[in-house]
Coordinates of N, CA, C and O in Angstrom, one line a residue:
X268 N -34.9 -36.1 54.1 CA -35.1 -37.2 53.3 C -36.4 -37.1 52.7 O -37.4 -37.1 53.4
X269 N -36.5 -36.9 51.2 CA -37.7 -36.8 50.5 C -38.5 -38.1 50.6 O -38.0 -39.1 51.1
X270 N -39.7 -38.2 50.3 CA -40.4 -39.5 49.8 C -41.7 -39.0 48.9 O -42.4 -38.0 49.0
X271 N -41.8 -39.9 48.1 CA -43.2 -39.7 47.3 C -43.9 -41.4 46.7 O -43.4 -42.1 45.8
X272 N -45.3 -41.7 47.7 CA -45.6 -43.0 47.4 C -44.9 -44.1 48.3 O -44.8 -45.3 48.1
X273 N -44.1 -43.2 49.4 CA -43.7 -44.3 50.2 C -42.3 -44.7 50.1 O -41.8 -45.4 51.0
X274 N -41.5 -44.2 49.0 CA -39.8 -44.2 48.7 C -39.6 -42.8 48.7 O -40.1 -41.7 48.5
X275 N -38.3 -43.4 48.9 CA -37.3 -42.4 49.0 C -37.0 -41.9 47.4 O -36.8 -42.7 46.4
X276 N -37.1 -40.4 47.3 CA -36.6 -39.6 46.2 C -35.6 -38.8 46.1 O -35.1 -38.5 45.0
X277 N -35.2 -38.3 47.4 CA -34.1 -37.4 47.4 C -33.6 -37.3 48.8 O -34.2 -37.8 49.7
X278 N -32.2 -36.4 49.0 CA -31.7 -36.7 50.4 C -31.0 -35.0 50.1 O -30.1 -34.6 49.3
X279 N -31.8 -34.2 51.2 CA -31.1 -32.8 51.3 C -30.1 -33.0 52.0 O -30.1 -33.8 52.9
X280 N -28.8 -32.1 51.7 CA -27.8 -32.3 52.5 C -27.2 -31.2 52.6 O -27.7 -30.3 52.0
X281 N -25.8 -30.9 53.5 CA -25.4 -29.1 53.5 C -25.1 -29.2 52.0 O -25.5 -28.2 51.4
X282 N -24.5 -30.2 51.3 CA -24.2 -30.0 50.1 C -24.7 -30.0 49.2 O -24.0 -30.4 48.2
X283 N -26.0 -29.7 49.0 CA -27.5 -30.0 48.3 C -28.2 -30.8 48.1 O -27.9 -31.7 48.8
X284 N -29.2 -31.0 47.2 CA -29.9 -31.9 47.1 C -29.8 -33.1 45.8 O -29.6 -33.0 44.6
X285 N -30.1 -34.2 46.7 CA -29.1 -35.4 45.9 C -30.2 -36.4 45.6 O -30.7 -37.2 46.4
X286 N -30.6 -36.3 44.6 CA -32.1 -37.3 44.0 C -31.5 -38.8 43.8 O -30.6 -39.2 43.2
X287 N -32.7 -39.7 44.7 CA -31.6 -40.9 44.6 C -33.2 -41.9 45.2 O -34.0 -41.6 46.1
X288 N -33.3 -43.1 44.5 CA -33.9 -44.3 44.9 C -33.5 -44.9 46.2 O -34.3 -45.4 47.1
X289 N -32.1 -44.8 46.3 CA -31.9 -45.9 47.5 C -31.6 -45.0 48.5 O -31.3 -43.9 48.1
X290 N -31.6 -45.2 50.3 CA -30.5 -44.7 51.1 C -29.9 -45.6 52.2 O -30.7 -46.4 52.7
X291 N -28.8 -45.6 52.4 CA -28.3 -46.1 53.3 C -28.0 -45.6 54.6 O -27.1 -44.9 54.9
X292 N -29.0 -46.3 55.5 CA -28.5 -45.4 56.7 C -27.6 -46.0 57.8 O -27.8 -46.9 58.6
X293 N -26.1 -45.1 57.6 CA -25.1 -45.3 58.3 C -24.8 -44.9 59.3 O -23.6 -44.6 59.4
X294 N -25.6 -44.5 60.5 CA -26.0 -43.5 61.6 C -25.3 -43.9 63.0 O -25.0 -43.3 64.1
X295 N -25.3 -45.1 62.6 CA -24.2 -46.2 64.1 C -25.2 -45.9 65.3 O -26.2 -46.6 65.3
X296 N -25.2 -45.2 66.2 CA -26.0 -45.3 67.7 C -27.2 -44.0 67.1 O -28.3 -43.9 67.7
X297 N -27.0 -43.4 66.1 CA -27.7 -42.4 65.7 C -29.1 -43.0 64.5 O -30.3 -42.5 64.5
X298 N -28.7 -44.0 63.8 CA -29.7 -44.8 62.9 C -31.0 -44.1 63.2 O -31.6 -43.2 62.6
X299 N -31.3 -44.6 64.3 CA -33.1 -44.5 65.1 C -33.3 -42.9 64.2 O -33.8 -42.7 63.1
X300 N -32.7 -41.9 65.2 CA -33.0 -40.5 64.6 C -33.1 -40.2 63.3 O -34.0 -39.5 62.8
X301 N -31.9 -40.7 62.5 CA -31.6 -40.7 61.4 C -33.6 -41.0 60.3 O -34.3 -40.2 59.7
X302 N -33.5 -42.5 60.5 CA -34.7 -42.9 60.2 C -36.1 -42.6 60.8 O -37.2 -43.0 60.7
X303 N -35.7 -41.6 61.5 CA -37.3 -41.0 61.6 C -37.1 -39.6 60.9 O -38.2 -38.9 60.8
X304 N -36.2 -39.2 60.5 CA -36.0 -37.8 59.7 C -36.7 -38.4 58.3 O -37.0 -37.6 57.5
X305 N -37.2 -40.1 57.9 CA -37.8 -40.3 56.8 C -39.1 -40.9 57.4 O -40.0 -41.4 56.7
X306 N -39.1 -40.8 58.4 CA -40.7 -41.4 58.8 C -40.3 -42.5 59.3 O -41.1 -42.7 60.2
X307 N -39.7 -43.2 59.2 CA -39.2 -44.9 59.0 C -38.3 -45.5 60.6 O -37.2 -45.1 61.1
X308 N -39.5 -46.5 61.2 CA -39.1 -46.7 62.7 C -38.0 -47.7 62.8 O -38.3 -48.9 62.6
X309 N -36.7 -47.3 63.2 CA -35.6 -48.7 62.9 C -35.4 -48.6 64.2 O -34.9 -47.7 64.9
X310 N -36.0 -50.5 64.8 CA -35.6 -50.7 66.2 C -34.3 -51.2 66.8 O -34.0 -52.4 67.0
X311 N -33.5 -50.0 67.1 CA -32.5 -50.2 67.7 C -32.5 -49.2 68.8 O -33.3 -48.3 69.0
X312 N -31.2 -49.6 69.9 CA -31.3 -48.9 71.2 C -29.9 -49.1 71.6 O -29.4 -50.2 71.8
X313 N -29.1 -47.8 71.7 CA -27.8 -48.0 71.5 C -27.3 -48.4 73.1 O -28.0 -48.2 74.0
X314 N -26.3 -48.8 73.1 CA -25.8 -49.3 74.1 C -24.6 -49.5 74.3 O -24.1 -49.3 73.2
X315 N -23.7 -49.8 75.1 CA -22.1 -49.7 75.2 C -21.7 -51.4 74.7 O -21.0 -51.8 73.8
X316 N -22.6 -52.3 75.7 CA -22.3 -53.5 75.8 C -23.3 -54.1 76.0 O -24.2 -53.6 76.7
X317 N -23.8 -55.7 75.3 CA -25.1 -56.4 75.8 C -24.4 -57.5 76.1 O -23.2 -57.7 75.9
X318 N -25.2 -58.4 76.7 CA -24.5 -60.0 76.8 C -25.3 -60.6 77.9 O -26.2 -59.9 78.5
X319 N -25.1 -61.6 78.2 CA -26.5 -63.0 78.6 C -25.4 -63.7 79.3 O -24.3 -64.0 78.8
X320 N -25.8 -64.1 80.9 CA -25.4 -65.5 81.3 C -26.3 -66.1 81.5 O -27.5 -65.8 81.5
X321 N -25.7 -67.3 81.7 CA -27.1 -68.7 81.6 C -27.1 -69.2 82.9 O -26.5 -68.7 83.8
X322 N -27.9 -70.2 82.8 CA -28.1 -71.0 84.1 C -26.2 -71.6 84.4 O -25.1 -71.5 84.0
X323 N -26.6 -72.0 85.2 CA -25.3 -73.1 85.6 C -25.0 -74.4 84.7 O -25.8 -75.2 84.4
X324 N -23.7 -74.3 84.4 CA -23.6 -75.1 83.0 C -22.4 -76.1 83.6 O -21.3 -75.7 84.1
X325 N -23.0 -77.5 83.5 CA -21.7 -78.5 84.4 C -20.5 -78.7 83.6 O -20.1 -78.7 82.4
X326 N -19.9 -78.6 85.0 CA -18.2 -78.7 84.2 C -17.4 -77.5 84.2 O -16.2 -77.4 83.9
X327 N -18.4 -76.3 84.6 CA -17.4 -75.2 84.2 C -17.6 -73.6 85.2 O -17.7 -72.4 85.2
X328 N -17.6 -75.3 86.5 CA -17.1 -73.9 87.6 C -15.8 -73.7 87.8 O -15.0 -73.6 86.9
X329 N -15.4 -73.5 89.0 CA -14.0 -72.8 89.3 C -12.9 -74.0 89.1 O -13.0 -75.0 89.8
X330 N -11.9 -73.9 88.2 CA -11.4 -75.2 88.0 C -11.4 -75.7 86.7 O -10.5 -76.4 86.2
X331 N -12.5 -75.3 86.0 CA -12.6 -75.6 84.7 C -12.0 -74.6 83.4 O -12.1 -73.4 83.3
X332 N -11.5 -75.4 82.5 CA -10.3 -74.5 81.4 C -11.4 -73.0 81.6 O -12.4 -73.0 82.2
X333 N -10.7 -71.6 81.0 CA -11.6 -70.6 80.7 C -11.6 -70.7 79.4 O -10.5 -70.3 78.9
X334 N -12.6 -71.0 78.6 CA -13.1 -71.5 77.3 C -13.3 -70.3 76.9 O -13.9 -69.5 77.7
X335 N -12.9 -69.9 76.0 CA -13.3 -68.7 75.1 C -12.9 -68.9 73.2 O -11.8 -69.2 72.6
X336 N -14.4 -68.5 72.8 CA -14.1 -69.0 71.2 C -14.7 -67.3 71.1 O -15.5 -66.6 71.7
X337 N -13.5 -66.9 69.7 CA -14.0 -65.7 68.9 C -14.5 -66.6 67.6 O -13.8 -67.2 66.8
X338 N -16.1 -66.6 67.5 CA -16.9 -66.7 66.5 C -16.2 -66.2 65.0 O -16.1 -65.0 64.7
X339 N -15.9 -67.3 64.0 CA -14.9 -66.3 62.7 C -15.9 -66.9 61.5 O -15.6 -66.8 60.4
X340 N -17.3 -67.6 61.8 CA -18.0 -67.8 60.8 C -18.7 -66.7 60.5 O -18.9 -66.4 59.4
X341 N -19.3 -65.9 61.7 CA -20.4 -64.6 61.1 C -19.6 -63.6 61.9 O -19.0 -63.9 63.0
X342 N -19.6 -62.1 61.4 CA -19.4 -60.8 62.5 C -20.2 -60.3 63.3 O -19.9 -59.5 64.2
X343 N -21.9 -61.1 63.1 CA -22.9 -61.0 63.9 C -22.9 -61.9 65.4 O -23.8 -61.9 66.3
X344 N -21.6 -62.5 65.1 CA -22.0 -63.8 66.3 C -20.8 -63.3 67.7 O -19.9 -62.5 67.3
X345 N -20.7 -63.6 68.7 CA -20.5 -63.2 69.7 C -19.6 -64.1 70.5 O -20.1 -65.0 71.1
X346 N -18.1 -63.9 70.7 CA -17.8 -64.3 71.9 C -18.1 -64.9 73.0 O -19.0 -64.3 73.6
X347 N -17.7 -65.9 73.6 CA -18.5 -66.6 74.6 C -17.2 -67.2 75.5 O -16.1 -67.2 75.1
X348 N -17.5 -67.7 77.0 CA -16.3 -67.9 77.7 C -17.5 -68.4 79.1 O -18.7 -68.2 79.4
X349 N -16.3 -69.1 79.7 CA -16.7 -69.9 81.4 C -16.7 -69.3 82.1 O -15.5 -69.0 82.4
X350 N -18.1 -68.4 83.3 CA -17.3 -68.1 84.4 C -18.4 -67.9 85.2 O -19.5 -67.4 84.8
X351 N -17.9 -68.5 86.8 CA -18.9 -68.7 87.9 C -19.2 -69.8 87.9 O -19.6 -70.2 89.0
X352 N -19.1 -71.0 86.6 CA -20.4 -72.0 86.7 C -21.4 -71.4 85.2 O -22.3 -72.2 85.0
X353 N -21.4 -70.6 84.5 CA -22.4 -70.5 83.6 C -21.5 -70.2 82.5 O -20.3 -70.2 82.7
X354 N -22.3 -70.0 81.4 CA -21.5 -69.2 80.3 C -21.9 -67.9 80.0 O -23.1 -67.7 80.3
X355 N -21.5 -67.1 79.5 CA -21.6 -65.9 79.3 C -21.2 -65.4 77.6 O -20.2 -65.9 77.1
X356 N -22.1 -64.6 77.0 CA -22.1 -64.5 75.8 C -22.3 -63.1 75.7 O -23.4 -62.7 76.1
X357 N -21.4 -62.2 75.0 CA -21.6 -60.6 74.1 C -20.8 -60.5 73.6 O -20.0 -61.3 73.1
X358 N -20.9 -58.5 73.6 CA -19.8 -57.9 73.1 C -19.8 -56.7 73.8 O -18.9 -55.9 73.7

């Protein structure tokens, strides 16, 4: 990945060299490496699975419906569901 003044100018590739303003880095668990092949530190840290339980949340210990909503307003947002007594939130 070329740069001159801090942008990107060009992107060598097996299939030559491709002069270009923008890049998109579509690297999935690879990004990080990707963007340091241009200097450029993208904080990510790949992982299988992340997710959070909370404290103890009333109403929804053993006994209680198993609540689970698939989030359909953003792709960013996460699954959530009852269990133990807390809630629990990933992917």
């Amino acid at each position: 990945i070329e740069q001159k003044d801090g942008r990107v100018t060009a992107v060598e590739s097996a299939l030559g060299r491709i002069e270009t303003g923008i890049v998109v880095n579509c690297g999935g668990m690879w990004a990080r490496q990707i963007g340091r092949l241009a200097g450029v530190d993208v904080p990510l840290q790949a992982a299988e699975h992340y997710y959070l339980i909370s404290e103890p949340v009333a109403g929804s210990g053993p006994g209680a419906s198993g609540a689970r909503r698939e989030a359909q307003a953003s792709p960013a947002s996460s699954p959530w569901r009852a269990s133990a007594g807390s809630a629990v939130a990933g992917r």
